XYZ file of C-alpha atoms in Angstrom:
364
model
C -84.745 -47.662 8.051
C -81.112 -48.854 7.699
C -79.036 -47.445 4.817
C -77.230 -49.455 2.401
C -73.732 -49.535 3.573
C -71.920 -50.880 0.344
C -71.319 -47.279 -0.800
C -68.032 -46.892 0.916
C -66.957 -43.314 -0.133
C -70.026 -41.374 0.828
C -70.035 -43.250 4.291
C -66.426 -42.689 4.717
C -66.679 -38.839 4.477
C -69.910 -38.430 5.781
C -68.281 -39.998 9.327
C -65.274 -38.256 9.055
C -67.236 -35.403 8.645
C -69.318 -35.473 11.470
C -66.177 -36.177 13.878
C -64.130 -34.032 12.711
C -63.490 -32.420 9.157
C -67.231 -30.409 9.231
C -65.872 -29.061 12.949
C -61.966 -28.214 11.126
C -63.604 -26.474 8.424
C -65.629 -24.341 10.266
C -62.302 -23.293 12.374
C -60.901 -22.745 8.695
C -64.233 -20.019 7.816
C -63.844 -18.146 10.920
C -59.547 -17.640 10.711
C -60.520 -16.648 7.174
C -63.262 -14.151 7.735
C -61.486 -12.845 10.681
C -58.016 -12.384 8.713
C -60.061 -10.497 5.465
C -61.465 -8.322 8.032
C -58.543 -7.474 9.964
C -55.087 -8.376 8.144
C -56.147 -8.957 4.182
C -52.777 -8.788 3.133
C -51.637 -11.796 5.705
C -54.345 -13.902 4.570
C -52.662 -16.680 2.790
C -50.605 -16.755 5.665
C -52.998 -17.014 8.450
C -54.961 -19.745 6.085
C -51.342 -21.911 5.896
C -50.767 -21.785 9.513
C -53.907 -23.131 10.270
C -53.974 -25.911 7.172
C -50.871 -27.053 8.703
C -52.414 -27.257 12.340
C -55.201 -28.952 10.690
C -53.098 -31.529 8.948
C -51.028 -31.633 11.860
C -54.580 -32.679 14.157
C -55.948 -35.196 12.445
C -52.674 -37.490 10.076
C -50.655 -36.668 13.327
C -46.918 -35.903 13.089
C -45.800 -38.678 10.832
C -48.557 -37.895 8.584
C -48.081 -34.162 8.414
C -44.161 -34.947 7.845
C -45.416 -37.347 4.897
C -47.091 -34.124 2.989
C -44.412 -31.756 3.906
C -41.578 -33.866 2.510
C -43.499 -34.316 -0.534
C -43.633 -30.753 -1.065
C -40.262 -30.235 -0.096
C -38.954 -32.752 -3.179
C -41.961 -31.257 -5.794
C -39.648 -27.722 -5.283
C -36.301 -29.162 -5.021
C -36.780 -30.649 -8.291
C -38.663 -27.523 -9.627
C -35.549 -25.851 -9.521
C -34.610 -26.979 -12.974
C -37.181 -25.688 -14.605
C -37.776 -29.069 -16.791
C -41.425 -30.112 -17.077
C -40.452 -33.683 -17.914
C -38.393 -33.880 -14.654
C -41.162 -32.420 -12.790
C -43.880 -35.149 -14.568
C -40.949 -37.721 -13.339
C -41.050 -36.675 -9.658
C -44.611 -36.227 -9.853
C -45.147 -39.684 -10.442
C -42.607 -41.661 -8.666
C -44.035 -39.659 -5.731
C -47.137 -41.037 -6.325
C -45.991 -44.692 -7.063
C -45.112 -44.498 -3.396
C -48.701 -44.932 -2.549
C -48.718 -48.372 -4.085
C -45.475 -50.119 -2.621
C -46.784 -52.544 0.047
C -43.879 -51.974 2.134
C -44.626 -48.366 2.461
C -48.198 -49.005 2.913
C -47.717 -51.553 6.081
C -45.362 -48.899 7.555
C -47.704 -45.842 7.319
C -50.574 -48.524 8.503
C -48.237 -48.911 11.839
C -49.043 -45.233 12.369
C -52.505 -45.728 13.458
C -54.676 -47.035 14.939
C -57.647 -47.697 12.726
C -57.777 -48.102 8.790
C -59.966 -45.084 8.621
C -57.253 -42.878 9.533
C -54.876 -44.360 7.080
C -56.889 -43.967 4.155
C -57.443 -40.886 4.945
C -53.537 -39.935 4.983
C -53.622 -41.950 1.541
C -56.455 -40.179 0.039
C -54.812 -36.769 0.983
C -51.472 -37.529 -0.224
C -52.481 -38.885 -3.267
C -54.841 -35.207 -3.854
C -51.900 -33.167 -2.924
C -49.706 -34.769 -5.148
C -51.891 -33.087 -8.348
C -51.311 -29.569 -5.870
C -47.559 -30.211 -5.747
C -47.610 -31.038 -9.407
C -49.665 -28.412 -10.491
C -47.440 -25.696 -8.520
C -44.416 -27.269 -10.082
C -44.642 -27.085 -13.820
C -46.161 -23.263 -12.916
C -42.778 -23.046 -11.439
C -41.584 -24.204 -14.915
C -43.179 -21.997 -17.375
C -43.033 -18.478 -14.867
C -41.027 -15.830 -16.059
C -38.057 -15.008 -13.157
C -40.440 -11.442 -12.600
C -43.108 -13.577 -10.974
C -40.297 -15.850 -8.643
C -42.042 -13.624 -5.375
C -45.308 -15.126 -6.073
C -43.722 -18.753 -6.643
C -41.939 -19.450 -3.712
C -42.019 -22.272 -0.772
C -43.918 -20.499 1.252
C -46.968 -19.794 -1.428
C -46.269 -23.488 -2.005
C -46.831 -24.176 1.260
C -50.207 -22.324 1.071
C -51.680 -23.621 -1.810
C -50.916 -27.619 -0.439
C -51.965 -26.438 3.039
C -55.002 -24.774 1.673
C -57.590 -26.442 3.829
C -61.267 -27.054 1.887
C -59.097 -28.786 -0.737
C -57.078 -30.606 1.269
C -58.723 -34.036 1.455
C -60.786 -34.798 -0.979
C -60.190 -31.593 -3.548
C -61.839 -29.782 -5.716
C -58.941 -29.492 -7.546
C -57.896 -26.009 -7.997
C -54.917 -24.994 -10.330
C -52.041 -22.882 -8.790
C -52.322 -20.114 -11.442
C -55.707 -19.549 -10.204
C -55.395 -20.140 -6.710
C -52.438 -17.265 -5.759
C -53.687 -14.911 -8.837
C -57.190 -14.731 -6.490
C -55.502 -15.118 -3.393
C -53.275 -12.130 -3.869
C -56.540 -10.252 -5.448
C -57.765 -7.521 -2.424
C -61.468 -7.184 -2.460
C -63.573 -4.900 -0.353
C -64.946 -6.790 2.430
C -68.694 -7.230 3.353
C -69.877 -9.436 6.237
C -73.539 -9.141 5.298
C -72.762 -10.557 1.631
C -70.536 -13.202 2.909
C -73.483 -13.582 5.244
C -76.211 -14.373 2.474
C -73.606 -16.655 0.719
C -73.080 -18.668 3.661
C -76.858 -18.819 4.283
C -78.025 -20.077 0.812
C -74.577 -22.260 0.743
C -75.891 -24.236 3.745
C -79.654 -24.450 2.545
C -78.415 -25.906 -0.952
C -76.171 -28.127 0.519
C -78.451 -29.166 3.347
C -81.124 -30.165 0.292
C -78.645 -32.599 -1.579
C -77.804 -33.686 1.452
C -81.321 -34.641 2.375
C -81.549 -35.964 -1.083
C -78.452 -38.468 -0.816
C -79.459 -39.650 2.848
C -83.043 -40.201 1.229
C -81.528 -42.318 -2.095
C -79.019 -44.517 0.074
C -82.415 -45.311 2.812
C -84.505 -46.300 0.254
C -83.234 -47.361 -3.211
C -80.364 -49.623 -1.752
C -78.274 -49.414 -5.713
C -75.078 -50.426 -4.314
C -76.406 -53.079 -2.306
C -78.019 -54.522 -5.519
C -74.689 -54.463 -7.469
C -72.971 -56.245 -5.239
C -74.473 -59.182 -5.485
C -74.577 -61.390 -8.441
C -78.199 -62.779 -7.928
C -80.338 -59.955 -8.517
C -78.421 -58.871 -11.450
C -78.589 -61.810 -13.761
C -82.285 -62.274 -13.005
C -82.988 -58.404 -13.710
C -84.134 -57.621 -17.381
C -81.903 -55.360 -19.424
C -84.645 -52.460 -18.899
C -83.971 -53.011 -14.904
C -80.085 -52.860 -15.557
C -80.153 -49.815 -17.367
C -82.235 -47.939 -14.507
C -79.633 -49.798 -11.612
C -77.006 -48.031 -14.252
C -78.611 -44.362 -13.868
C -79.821 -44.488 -10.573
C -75.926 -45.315 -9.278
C -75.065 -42.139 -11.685
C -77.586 -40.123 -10.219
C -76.342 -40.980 -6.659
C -73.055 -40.250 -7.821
C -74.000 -36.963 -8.428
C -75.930 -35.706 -5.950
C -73.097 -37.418 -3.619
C -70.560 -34.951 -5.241
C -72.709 -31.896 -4.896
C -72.356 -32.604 -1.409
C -68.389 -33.883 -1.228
C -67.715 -30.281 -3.600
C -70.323 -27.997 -2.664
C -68.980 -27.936 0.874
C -65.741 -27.076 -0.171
C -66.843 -24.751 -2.889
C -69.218 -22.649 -0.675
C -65.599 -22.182 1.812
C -63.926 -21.038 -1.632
C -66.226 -18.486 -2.032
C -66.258 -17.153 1.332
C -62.503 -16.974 0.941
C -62.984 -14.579 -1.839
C -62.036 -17.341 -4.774
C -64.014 -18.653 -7.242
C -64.745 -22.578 -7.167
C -64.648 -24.850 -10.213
C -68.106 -24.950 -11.059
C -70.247 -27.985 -9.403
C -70.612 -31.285 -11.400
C -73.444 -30.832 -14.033
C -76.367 -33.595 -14.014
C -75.833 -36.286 -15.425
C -79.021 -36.672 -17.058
C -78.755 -33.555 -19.303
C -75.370 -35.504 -20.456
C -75.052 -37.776 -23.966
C -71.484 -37.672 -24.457
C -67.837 -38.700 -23.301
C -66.908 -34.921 -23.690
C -69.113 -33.424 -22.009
C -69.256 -35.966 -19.141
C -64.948 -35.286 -19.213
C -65.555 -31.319 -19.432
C -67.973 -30.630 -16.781
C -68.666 -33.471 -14.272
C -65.224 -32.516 -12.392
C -63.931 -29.629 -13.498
C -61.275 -28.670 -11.517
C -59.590 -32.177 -12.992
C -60.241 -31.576 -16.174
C -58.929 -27.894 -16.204
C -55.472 -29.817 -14.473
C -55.791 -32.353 -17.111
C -56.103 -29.804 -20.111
C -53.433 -27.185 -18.914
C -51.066 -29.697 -17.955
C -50.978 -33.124 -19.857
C -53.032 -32.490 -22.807
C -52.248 -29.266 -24.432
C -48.262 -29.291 -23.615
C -48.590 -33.062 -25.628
C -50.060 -30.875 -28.612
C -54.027 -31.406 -27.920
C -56.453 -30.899 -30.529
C -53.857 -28.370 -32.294
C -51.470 -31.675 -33.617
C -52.428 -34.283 -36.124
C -54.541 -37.061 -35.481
C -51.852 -39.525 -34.249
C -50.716 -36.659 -31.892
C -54.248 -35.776 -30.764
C -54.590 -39.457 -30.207
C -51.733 -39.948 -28.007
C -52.374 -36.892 -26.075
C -55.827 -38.084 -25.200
C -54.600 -41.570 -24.478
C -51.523 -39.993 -22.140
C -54.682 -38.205 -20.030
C -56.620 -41.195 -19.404
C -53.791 -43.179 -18.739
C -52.649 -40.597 -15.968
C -56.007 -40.907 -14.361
C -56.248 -44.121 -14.319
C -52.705 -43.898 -12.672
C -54.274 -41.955 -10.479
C -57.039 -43.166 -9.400
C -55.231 -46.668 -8.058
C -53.900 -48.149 -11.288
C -56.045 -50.811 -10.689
C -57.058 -53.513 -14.231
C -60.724 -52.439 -13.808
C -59.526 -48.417 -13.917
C -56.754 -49.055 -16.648
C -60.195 -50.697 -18.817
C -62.168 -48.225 -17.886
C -59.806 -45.606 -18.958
C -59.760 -47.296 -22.636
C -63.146 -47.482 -23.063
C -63.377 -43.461 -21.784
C -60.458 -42.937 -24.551
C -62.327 -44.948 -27.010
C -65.295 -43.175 -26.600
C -63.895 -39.709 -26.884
C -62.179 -40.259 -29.922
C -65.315 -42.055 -31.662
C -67.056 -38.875 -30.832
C -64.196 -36.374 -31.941
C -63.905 -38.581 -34.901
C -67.491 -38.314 -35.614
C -67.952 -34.674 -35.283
C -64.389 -33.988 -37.878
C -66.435 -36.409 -40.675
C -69.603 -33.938 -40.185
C -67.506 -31.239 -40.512
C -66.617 -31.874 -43.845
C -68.399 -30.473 -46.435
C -69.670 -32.549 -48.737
C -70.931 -34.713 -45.599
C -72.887 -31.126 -44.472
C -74.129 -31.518 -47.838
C -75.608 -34.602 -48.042
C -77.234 -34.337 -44.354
């Protein structure tokens, strides 16, 4: 049976995948396992060299250069040690990605669009990486400089299960685990990597089965069904793309996860379901969490977070969704989408301060 072909990330990885990435990350477990049995202490090292090969094998030279200068200018301008000049880099960096010029030159690079979205979708991940290691570089007392220098830079962009397509993983965690020394057992990595693959294997089944049969995207793409579907259908088109989302990132973030732990780190935990989910918070909290720690540590709290007044806790939420939507392409749909996210937080927040109060507690 032919699968519905409208869903273009899950078919985009899922070939890039079987050509290549699946083939680069397996290189990536065996340099790891081999380097935490036999040089521990040179193991971010050994993992750099071969992100960098990695990067180097499939964006090519140009494309490798791309990431590498971007790095390069992140830690120039960390120098000063001012978070609003980092925030300033951070994003012009990223504006880059949208500047047609640009865009038709990196296109000139290769030979199919595949290949160029996949330098743009890399990019624009290791742009949070640079940031994140950045406005570390900010706030670190000069005792820690040793563990923020180019070349742990250079290993926390270059780290390869994140480099694509994330999770996102913040650089305080990353290099405190990376410099932790564990005792080393190949039979528990073993079972890991055994029950990794089965779980992963499952949703994988699960999202091959859902795009075969149910055909969601295929139905939202077209005006016809949609306006003669009652509002009962509409809402179970609405969860069943949902549920596909989520099984889809199980897949997309277990594999990377799974590498994580074989590395000896600890993963952001996988999305939660979103059927066990009934509000903007939660949905913001633990759907991606990698994000939303990156989010929290470094746009929300430093604006004054829950901890200001209410206009401040309003414009700190509104500065996080805007960034995502930023983000994510800057697009009118995402910019509207990132209001209505806003609006629906702050309804919610809003909702739980009145119930707070007394006299409310009272009368419920």
């Amino acid at each position: 049976m032919p699968q519905d072909p409208m869903d273009f990330e899950w078919s985009y990885w899922i070939e890039w995948g079987r050509e290549r990435i699946l083939w680069l990350l397996a290189g990536h477990l065996l340099v790891s396992q081999m380097s935490r049995l036999l040089v521990e202490k040179y193991k971010p090292w050994c993992l750099m060299i071969y992100g960098m090969a990695a990067c180097w094998l499939l964006l090519g030279i140009k494309g490798f250069a791309v990431i590498l200068l971007h790095a390069a200018i992140s830690f120039a301008v960390a120098q000063f040690q001012l978070s609003l000049l980092t925030w300033l880099c951070s994003l012009i960096l990223l504006s880059t990605l949208r500047i047609s010029a640009v865009e038709e030159t990196k296109r000139k690079w290769y030979d199919t669009e595949n290949e160029y979205y996949l330098l743009l979708f890399t990019v624009s991940v290791r742009c949070l990486f640079c940031t994140s290691f950045s406005l570390e570089y900010c706030w670190h007392a000069p005792a820690q400089k040793s563990s923020h220098s180019f070349p742990w830079m250079l290993a926390y962009v270059f780290y390869y299960p994140t480099f694509h397509n994330g999770p996102l993983v913040n650089f305080d965690e990353f290099s405190k685990q990376m410099r932790r020394q564990e005792a080393f057992s190949v039979k528990t990595n073993l079972s890991i990597l055994i029950v990794g693959i089965i779980r992963i294997f499952f949703w994988w089944c699960l999202a091959e089965l859902m795009i075969h049969l149910m055909y969601i995207h295929a139905l939202y793409s077209s005006a016809l069904p949609l306006e003669s579907a009652s509002y009962w259908a509409l809402g179970g088109l609405a969860l069943a793309q949902v549920l596909f989302f989520y099984v889809k990132y199980l897949v997309l973030y277990g594999v990377p996860g799974l590498l994580l732990q074989m590395d000896g780190l600890k993963p952001p935990a996988l999305p939660c379901c979103v059927s066990l989910m009934h509000s903007f918070t939660k949905m913001w909290r633990s759907f991606d969490v990698g994000l939303h720690r990156f989010l929290v540590r470094y746009i929300y709290v430093p604006m004054g977070g829950s901890q200001s007044s209410l206009l401040g806790t309003l414009l700190s939420t509104a500065l996080t969704f805007a960034f995502v939507s930023y983000w994510h392409g800057g697009q009118s749909y995402l910019w509207y989408w990132g209001a209505l996210n806003w609006l629906g937080v702050i309804v919610e927040n809003g909702t739980k301060r009145i119930l707070s109060i007394s006299l409310i507690q009272d009368l419920i």
